[in-house]
Coordinates of C-alpha atoms and ligand atoms in Angstrom, one line a residue:
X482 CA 99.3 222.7 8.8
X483 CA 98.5 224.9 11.6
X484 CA 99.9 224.4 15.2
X485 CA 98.6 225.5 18.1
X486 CA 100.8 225.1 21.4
X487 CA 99.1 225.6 24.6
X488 CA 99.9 226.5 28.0
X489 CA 97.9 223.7 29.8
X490 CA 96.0 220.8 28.9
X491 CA 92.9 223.3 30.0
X492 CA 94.0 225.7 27.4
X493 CA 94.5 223.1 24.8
X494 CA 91.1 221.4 25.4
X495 CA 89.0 224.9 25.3
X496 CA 91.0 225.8 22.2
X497 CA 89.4 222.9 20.6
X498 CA 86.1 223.3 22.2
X499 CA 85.9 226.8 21.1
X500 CA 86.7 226.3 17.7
X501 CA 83.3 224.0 17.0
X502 CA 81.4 226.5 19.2
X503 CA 82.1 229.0 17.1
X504 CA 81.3 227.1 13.8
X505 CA 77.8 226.2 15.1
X506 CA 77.1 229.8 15.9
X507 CA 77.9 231.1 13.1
X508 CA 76.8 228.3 10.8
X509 CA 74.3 226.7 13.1
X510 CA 73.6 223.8 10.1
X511 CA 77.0 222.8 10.4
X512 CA 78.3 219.2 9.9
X513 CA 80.9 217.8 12.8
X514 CA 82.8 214.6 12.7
X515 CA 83.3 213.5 16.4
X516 CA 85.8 211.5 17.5
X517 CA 86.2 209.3 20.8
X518 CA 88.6 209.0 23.5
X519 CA 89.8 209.7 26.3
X520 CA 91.2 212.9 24.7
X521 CA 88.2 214.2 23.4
X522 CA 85.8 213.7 27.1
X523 CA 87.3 217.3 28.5
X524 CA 86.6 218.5 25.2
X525 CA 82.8 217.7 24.6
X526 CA 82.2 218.9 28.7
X527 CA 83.9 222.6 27.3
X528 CA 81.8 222.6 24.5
X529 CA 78.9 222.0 26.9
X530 CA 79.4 224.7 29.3
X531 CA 81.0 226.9 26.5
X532 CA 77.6 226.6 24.0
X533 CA 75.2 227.6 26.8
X534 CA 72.3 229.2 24.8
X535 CA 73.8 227.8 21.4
X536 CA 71.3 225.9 19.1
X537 CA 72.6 222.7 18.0
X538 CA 69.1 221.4 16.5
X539 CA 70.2 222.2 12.9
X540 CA 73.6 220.5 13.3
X541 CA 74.3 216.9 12.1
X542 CA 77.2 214.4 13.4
X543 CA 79.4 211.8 11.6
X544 CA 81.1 209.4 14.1
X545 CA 84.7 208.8 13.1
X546 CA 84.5 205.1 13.8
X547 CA 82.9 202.3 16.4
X548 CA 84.1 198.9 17.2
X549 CA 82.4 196.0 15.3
X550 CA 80.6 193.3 17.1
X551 CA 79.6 195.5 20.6
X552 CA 76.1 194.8 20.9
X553 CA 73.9 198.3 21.1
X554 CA 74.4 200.3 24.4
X555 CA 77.4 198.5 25.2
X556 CA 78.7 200.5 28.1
X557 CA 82.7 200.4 26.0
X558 CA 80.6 201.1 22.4
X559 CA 81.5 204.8 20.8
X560 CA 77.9 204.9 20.5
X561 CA 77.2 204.3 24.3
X562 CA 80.4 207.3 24.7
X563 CA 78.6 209.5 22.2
X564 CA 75.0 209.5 24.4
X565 CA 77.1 209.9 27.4
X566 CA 79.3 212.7 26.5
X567 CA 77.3 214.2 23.8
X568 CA 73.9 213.6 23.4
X569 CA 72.5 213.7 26.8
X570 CA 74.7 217.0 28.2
X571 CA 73.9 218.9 24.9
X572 CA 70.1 217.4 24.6
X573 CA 70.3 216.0 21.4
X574 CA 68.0 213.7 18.9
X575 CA 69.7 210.6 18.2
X576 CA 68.2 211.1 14.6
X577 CA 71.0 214.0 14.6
X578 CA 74.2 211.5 14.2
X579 CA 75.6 208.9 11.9
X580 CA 77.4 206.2 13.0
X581 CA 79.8 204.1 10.1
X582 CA 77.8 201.7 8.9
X583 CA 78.3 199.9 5.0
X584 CA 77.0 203.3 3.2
X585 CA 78.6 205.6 5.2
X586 CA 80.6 207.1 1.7
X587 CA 77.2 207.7 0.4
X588 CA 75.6 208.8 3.4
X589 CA 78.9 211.4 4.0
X590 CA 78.4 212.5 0.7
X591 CA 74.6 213.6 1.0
X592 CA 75.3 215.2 3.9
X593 CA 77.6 217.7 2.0
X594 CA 80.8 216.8 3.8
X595 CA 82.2 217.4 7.6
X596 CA 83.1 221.0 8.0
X597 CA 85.0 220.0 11.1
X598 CA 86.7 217.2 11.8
X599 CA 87.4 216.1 15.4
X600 CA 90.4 213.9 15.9
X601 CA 92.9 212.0 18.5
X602 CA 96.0 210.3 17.7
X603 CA 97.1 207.3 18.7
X604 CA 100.1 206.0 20.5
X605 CA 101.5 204.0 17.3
X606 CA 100.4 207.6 15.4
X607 CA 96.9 206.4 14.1
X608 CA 93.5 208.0 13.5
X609 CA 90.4 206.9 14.0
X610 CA 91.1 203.5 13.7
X611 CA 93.4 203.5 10.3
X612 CA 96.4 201.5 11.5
X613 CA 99.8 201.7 10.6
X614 CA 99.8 200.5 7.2
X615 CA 97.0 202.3 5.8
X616 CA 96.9 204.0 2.7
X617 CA 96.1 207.8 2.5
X618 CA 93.4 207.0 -0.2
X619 CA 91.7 204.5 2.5
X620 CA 87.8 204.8 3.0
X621 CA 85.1 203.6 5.4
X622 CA 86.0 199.7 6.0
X623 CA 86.6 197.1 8.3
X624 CA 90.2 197.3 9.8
X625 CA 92.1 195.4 12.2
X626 CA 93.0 196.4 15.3
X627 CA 96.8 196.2 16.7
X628 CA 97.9 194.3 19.5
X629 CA 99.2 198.2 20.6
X630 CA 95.8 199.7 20.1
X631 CA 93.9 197.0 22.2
X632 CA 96.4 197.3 24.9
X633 CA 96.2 200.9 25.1
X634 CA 92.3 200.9 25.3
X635 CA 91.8 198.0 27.4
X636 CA 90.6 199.9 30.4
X637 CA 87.6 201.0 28.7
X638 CA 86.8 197.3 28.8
X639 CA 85.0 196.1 32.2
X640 CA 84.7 192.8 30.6
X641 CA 87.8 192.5 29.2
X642 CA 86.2 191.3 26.0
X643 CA 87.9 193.6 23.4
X644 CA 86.8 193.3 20.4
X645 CA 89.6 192.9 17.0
X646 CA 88.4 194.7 14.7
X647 CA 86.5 198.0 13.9
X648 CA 84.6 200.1 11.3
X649 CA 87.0 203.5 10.7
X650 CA 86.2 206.3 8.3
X651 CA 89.1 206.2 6.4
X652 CA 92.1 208.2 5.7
X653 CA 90.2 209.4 2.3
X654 CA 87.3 210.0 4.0
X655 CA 88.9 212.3 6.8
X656 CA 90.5 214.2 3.9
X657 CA 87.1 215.4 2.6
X658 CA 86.1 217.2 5.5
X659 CA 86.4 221.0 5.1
X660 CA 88.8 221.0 8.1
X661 CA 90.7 218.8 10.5
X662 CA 91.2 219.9 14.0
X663 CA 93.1 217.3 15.9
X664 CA 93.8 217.7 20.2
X665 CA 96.7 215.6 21.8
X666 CA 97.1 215.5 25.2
X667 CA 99.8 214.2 27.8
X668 CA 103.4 212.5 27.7
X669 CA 101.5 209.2 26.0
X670 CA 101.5 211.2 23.0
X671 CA 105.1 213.3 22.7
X672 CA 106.6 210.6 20.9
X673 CA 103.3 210.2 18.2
X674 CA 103.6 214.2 17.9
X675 CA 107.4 214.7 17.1
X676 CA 107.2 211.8 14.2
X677 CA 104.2 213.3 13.2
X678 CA 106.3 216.3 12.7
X679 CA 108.6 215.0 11.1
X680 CA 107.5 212.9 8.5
X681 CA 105.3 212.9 5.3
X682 CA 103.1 210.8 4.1
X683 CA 104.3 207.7 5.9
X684 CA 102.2 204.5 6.5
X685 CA 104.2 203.9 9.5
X686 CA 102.1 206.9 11.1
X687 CA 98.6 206.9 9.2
X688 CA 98.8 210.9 11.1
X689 CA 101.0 212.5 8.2
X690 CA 98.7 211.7 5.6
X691 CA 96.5 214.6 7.2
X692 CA 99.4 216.7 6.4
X693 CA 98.6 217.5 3.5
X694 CA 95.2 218.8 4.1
X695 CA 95.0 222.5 3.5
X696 CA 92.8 223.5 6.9
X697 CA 94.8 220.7 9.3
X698 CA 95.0 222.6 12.6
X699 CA 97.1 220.3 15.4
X700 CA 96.6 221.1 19.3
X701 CA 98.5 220.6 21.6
X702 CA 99.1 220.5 25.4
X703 CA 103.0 221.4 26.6
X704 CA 103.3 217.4 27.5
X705 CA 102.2 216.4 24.4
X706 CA 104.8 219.3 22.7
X707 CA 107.6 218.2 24.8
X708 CA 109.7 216.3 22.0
X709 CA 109.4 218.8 19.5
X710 CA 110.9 221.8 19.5
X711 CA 109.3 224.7 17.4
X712 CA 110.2 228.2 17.5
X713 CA 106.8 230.2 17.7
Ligands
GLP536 C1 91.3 205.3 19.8 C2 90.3 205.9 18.9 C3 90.8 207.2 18.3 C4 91.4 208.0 19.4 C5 92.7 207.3 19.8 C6 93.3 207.9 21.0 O1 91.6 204.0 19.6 N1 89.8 205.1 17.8 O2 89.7 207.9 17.6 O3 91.8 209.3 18.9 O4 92.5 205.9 19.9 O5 92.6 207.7 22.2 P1 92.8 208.5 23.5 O6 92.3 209.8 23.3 O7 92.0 207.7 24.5 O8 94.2 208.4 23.8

C-alpha cells in the first residue's frame, strides 16, 4: 500500500487526477473504473482541464456501482452524475461505459480488467457500496444500504426518496483491477482513514480488504490525515 499525503485538498485531488491522465496518454486503450461522490467531482473537473488535447475515444469505463430502482436520468442516479461530470466535459460516447448490471462479472472480464480503479471511502469505512459486513471475496450484487450511508447521502436527494438498496461491484471484483487509487477528502473521513490504517482484513471496514492489493495507492488531503500519524 502506497500513501500519498498531500498538502491541500487541491494537491490531493490533482494527484489523483494526474495519475489517470497519465495512464490514458500513455496507454490511450486503457480501462478506468469511476467511482461517484462528492469526493470524486474536483477530481473528474482536474482531469478535464489536465487532459486538454488527450484522446479518450479508445478508453472504456466501468461504473463502480448505481443505486437500484432510480429511473433513467434521475437527476441523484450515478448515471445522471457520470454524464454530468464525465461524459459531457470530456465529450464522450455513452457506448464508452458500463454501468453494473446482472453480467457485469462477465462483461468485466471481456473487457480485460480495470487498470485503474477510482475509489472513495465512506464514513462507516465502505467502498463502493460494500457495507460493513461484506466479505473480501464479494462480487457484483444487490446490497443493502445502511441507515449511516443514506443519511450521509441524503442531500443528493431533492425528493427525499432514497432508495435502500444498490448494485456494487464487489470487494472481489475491485481486487481484479490492475490498480486501486483511492482519494479522501476532509475531517468526514479522519476517523475512516486511521482504522483503515490500522486494521486488516476487517468486515467492520469493507476498506482493509483493499489492503492487500499489490498496486493500492491511498490519497489523502491533511484533513483527512489528521488522525493518523505517519512519519514520511
Ligand atoms: C457513496 C458511494 C461511494 C463513495 C462514498 C463516499 O455512498 N457509493 O462510491 O466513495 O459513498 O462519498 P463522498 O465522496 O460523497 O463522501
Amino acid at each position: 500500500m502506497r500513501i500519498i499525503q498531500c498538502k491541500s485538498q487541491q494537491e490531493a485531488i490533482e494527484t489523483v487526477a494526474s495519475m489517470v491522465v497519465e495512464k490514458i496518454q500513455s496507454h490511450p486503450a486503457s480501462v478506468i473504473g469511476l467511482a461517484t461522490g462528492r469526493t470524486m467531482e474536483p477530481v473528474y473537473a482536474s482531469i478535464a482541464k489536465q487532459a486538454e488535447g488527450t484522446s479518450f475515444q479508445k478508453c472504456f469505463f466501468f461504473m463502480l456501482d448505481e443505486y437500484v430502482g432510480l429511473p433513467d436520468g434521475h437527476p441523484s442516479s450515478f448515471k445522471h452524475y457520470i454524464r454530468t461530470h464525465v461524459i459531457n466535459p470530456l465529450k464522450l460516447q455513452e457506448s464508452q461505459f458500463s454501468y453494473p448490471s446482472t453480467h457485469y462479472e462477465e462483461t468485466l472480464k471481456e473487457s480485460g480488467g480495470v487498470d485503474i480503479q477510482l475509489l472513495g471511502i465512506g464514513r462507516n469505512g465502505h467502498v463502493g457500496f460494500n457495507e460493513p459486513g461484506s466479505t473480501k471475496n464479494s462480487r457484483t450484487r444487490v446490497v443493502k444500504l445502511t441507515e449511516e450511508t443514506i443519511e450521509a447521502n441524503r442531500d443528493q436527494f431533492v425528493d427525499q426518496k432514497i432508495p435502500s438498496e444498490a448494485l456494487s461491484m464487489g470487494i472481489g471484483t475491485i481486487l481484479d483491477a490492475k490498480s486501486l487509487v483511492m482519494l479522501a477528502t476532509g475531517k468526514s473521513k479522519a476517523d475512516a482513514i486511521k482504522y483503515l490504517l490500522n486494521h486488516h482484513d476487517d468486515p467492520k471496514c469493507p476498506a482493509t480488504f483493499l489492503k492487500s492489493h499489490p498496486h493500492f495507492t491511498l490519497v489523502l488531503d491533511p484533513e483527512a490525515a489528521s488522525r493518523i500519524n505517519l512519519n514520511i
